[in-house]
Short mmCIF file of C-alpha atoms in Angstrom, two decimals:
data_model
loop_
_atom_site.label_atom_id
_atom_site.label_comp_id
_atom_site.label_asym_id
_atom_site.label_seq_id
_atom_site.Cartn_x
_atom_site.Cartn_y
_atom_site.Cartn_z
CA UNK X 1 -10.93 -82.85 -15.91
CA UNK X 2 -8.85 -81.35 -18.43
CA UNK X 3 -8.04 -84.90 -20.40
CA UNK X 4 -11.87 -85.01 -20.98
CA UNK X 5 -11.34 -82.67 -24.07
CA UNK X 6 -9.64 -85.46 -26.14
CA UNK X 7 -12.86 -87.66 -25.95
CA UNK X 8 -14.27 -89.01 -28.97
CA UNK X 9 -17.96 -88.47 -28.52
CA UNK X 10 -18.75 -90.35 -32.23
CA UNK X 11 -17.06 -93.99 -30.89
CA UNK X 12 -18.72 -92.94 -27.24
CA UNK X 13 -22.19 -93.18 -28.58
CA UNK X 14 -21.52 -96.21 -30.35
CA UNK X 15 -19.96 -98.00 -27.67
CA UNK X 16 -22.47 -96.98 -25.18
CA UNK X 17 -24.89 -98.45 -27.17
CA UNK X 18 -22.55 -102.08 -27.56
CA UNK X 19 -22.81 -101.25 -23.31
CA UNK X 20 -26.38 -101.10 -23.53
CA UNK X 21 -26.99 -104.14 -25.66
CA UNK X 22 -24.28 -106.16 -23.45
CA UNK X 23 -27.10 -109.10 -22.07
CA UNK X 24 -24.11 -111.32 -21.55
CA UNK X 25 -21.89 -109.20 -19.44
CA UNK X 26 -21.90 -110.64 -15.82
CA UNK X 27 -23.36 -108.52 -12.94
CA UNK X 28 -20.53 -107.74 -10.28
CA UNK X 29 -21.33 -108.92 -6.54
CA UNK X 30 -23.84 -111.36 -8.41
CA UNK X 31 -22.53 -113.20 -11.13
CA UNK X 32 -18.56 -113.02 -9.82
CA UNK X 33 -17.26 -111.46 -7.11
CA UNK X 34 -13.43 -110.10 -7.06
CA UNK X 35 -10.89 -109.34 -4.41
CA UNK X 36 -9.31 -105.87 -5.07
CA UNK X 37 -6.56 -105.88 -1.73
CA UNK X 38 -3.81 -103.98 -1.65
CA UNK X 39 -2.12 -101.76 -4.17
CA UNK X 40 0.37 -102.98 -6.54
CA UNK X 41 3.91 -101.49 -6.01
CA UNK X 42 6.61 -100.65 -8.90
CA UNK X 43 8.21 -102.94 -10.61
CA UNK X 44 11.25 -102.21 -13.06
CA UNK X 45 11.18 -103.61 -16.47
CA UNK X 46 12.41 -107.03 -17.46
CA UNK X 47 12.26 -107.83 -13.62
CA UNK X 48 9.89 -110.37 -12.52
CA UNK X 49 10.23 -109.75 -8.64
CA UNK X 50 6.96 -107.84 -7.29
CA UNK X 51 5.83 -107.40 -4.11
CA UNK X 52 2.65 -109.02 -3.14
CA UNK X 53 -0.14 -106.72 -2.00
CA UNK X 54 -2.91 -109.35 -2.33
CA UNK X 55 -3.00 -112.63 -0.71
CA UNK X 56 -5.77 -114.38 -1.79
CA UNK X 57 -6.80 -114.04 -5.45
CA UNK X 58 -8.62 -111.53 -7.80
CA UNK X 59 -11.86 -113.80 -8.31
CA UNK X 60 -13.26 -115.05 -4.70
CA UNK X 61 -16.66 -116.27 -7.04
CA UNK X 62 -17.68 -116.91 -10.37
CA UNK X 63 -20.94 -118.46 -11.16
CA UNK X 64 -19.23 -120.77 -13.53
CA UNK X 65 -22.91 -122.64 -14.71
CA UNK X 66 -24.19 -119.43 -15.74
CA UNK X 67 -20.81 -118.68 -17.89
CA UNK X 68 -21.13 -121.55 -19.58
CA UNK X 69 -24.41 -121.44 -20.25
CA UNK X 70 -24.19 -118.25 -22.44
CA UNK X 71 -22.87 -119.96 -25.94
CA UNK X 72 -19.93 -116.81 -26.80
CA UNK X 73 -18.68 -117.71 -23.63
CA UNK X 74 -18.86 -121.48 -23.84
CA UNK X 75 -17.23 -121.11 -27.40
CA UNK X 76 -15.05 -118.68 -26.46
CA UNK X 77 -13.69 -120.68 -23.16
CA UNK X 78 -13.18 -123.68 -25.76
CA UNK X 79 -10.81 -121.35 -27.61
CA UNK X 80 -8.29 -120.97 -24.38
CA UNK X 81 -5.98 -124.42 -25.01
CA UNK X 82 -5.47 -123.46 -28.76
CA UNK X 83 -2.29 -121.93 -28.05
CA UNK X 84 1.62 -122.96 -27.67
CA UNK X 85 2.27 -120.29 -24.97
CA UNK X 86 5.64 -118.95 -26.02
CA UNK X 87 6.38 -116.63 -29.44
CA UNK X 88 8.74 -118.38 -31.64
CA UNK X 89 6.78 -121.80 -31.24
CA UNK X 90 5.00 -122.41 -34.72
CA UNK X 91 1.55 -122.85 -34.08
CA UNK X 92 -0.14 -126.04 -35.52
CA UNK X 93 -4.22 -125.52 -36.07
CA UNK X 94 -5.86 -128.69 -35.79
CA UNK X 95 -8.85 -128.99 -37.75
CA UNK X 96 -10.93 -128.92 -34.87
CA UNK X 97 -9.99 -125.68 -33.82
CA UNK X 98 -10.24 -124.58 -36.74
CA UNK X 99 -13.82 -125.43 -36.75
CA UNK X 100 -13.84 -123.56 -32.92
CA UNK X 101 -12.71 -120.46 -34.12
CA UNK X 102 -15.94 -120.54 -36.65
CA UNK X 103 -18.23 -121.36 -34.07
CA UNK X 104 -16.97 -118.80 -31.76
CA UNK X 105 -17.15 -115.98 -34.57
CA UNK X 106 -20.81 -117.87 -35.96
CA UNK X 107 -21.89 -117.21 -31.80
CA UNK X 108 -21.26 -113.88 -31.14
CA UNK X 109 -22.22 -112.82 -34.75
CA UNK X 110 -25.97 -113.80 -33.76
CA UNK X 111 -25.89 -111.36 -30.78
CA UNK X 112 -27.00 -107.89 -30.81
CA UNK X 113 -23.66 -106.38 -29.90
CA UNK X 114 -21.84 -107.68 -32.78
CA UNK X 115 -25.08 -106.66 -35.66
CA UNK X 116 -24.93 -103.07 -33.97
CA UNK X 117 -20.99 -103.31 -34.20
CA UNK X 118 -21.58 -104.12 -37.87
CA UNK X 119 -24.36 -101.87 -38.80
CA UNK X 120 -22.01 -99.02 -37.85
CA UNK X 121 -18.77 -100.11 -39.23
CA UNK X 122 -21.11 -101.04 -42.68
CA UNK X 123 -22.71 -97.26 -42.41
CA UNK X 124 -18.72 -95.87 -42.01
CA UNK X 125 -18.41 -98.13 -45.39
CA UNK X 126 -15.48 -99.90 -43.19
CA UNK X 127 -17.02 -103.64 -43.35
CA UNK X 128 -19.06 -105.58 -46.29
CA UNK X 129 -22.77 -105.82 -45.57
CA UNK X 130 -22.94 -109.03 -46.41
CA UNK X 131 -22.26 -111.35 -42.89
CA UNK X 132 -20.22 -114.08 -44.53
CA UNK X 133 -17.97 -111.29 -45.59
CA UNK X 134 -18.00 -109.84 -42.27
CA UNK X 135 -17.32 -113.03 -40.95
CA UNK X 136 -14.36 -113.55 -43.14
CA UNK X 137 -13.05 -109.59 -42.51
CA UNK X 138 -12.92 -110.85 -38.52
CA UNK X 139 -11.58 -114.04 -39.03
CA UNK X 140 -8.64 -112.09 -40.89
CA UNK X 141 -8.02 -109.70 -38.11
CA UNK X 142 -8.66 -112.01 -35.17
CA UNK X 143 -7.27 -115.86 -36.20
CA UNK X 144 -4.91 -115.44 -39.43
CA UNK X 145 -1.77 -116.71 -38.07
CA UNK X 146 1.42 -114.23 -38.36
CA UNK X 147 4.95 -114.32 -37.13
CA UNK X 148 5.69 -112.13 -33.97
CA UNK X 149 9.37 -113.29 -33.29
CA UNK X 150 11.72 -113.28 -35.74
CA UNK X 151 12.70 -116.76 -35.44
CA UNK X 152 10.07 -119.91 -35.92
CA UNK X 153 7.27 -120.01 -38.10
CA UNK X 154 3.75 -118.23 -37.64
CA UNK X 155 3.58 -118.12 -33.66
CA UNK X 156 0.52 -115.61 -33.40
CA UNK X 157 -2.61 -114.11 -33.72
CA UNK X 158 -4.63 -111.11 -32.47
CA UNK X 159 -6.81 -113.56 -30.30
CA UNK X 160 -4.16 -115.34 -28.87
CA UNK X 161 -2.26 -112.57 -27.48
CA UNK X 162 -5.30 -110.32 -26.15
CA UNK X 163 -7.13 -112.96 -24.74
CA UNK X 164 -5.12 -116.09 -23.98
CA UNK X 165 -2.12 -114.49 -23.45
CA UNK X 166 1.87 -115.20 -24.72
CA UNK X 167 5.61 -114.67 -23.41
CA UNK X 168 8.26 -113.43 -24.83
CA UNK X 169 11.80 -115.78 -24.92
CA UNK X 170 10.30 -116.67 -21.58
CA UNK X 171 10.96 -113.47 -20.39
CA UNK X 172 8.09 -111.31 -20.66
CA UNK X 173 4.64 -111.73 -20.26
CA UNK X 174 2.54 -110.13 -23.52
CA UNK X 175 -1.16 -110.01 -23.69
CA UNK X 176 -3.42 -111.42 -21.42
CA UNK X 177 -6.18 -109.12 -21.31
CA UNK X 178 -9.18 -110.93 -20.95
CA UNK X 179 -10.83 -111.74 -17.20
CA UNK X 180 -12.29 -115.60 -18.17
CA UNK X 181 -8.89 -116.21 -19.07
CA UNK X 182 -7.32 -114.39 -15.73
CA UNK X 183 -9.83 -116.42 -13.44
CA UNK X 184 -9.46 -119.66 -15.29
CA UNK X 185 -5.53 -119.43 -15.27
CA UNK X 186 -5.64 -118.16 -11.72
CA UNK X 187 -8.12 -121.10 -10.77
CA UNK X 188 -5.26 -123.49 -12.16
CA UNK X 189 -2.96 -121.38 -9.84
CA UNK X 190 -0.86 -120.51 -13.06
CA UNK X 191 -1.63 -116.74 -12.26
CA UNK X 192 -0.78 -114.79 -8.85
CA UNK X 193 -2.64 -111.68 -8.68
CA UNK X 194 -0.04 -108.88 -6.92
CA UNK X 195 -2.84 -105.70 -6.54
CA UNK X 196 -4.33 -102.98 -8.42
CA UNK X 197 -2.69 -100.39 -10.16
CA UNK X 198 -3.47 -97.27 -9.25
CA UNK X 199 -2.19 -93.69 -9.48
CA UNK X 200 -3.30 -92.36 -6.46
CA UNK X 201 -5.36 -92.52 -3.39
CA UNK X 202 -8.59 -90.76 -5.17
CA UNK X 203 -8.04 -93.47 -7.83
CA UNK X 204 -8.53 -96.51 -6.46
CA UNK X 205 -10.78 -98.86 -7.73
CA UNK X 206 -14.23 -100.88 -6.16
CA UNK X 207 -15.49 -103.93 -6.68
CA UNK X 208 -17.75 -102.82 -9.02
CA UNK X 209 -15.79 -101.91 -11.35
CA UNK X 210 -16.09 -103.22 -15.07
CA UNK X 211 -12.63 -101.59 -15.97
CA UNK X 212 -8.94 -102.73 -14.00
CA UNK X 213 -5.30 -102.01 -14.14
CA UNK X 214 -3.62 -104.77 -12.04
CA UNK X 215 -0.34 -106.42 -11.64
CA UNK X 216 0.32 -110.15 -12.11
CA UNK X 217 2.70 -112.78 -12.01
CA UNK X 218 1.79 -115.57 -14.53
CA UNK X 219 3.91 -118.91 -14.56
CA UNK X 220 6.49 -117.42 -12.63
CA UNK X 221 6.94 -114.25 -14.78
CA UNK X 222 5.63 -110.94 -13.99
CA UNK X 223 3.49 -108.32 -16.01
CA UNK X 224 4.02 -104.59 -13.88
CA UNK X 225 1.07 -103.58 -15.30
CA UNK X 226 -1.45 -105.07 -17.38
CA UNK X 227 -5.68 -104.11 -17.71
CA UNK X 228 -8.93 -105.32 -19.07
CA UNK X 229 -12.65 -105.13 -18.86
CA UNK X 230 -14.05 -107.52 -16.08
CA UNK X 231 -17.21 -109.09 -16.53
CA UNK X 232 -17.93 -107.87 -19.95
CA UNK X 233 -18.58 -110.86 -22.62
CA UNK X 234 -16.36 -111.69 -25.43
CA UNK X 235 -18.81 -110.43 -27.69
CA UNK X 236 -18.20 -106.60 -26.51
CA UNK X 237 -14.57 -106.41 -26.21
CA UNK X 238 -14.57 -108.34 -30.05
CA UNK X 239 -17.17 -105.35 -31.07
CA UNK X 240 -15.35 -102.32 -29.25
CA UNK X 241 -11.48 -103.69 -30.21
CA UNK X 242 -13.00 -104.26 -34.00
CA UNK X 243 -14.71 -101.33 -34.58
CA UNK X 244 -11.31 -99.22 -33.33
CA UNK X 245 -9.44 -101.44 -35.60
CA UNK X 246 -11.33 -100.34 -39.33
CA UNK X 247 -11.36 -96.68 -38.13
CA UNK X 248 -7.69 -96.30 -38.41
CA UNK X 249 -4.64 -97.55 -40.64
CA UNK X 250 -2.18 -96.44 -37.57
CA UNK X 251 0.33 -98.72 -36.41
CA UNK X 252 -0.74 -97.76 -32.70
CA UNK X 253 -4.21 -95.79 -32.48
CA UNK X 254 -5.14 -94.67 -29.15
CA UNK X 255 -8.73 -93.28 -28.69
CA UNK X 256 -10.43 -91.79 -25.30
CA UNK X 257 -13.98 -92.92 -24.94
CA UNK X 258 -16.74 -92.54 -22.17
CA UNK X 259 -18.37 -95.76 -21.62
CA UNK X 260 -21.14 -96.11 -19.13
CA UNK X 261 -19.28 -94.52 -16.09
CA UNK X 262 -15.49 -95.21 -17.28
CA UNK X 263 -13.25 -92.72 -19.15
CA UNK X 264 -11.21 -95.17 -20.84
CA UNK X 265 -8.37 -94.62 -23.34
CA UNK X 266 -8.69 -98.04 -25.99
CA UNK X 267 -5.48 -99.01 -27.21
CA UNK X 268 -4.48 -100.72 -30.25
CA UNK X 269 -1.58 -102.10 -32.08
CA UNK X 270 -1.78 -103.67 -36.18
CA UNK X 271 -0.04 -106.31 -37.13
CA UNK X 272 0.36 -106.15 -40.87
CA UNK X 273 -3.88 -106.87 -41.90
CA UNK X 274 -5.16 -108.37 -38.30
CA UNK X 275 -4.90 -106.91 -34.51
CA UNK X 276 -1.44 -107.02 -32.96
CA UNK X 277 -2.36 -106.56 -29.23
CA UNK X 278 -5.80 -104.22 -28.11
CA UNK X 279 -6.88 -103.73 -24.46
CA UNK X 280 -8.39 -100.74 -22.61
CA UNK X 281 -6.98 -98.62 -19.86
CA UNK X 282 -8.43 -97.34 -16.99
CA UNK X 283 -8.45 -93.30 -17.19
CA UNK X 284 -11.32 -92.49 -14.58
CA UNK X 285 -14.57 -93.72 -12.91
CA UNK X 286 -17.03 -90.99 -12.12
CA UNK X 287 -18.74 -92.81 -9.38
CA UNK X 288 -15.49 -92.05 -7.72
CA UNK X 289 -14.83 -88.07 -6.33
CA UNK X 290 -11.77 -86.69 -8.45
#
């Protein structure tokens, strides 16, 4: 596996350890249950006609009482009606969430992937050591408000585009990487899953999988190709998205990583000081013959 040379073994260990300390992340076949069908077929940009390979939708189950009984997720799921949906739509923060975006941020600094994610990024001299500053370093890159489209006021932040999702002029889905979001917007029949992505034959994924690619329609508009963790909780994609964030002042940094099983590549995009867009994509499972 030739791409296997590019791996960077430092963030590997690290994030293997956020893997490790993941309590929170939802057991597959247990905890939710998904519905991989057929594979996704091509769709050419700025259309938003795809085929569907997959007639029923991604999530068949998810133990909703245990999701919300795990407080990042309850504060996180709070978080998901925050947003005006399309860029160029000034976004008005009420006081109240305002006061969810601390509690969100208070809750998964408390759990043990978030202190390891700081420990390192402190040891790289990347974040204060003190929390509150911490606190107030990921409030900047996740929730300060910035303008994405040119016209309007300040539309966006990093949290609202990688985990609630946006569009673009109505045009073009952006975002939307997050799976609680996927399932709750699919349970509202606002999304229509269309498949997997997948290269090839050797590459398809099982329902095991932590990692996806997938295509999806989403209010009537269609996103060719879009990925994100399943299962994991909010706490370790905030951890793994951050820590890539401080350890480079690129506009895009891409990094390959081995997590648990998955050779992922992480993507992400700045925005002036906070996260423009961040997700992970799917290079390789090893429980899978290549």
């Amino acid at each position: 596996m030739a791409r296997g040379q590019g791996i960077n073994q430092e963030l590997s260990g690290v994030l293997n350890e956020l893997w490790k300390l993941d309590v929170n992340r939802m057991k597959p076949g247990k905890d939710y249950k998904i519905n991989l069908q057929g594979k996704a077929g091509f769709v050419a940009e700025g259309s938003n006609n795809a085929r569907d390979s997959a007639r029923a939708p991604l999530f068949s189950y998810v133990d909703e009482k245990k999701l919300k009984s795990m407080d990042t997720y309850a504060h996180f799921i709070s978080l998901l009606d925050n947003y005006e949906m399309s860029t160029g739509v000034t976004e008005h923060v009420t006081k109240e969430e305002l006061q969810e975006n601390h509690l969100f941020l208070d809750a998964i600094l408390k759990t043990e992937v978030m202190k390891c994610a700081h420990r390192y990024l402190v040891r790289k001299g990347l974040a204060k050591s003190d929390p509150a500053q911490f606190k107030s370093q990921l409030y900047d890159i996740w929730f300060n408000l910035y303008r994405r489209d040119k016209s309007g006021g300040e539309d966006s932040c990093g949290f609202e585009h990688v985990f609630v999702g946006e569009t673009k002029h109505g045009k073009e889905i952006m975002g939307l990487h997050n799976w609680v979001q996927f399932y709750h917007q699919e349970k509202n029949n606002h999304v229509d899953y269309k498949g997997y992505k997948a290269r090839n034959n050797k590459d398809t994924p099982d329902e095991d999988d932590h990692v996806l690619n997938l295509q999806f329609s989403w209010n009537g508009l269609v996103k060719p190709v879009g990925s994100c963790f399943i299962g994991v909780s909010p706490e370790f994609e905030v951890a793994l998205f951050t820590i890539v964030f401080f350890l480079s002042d690129e506009r895009v940094t891409k990094v390959t990583v081995k997590v648990d099983e998955y050779l992922l590549e992480i993507v992400v995009y700045r925005f002036g000081r906070s996260i423009g867009t961040s997700y992970p994509k799917m290079i390789s499972s090893n429980n899978r013959d290549f």
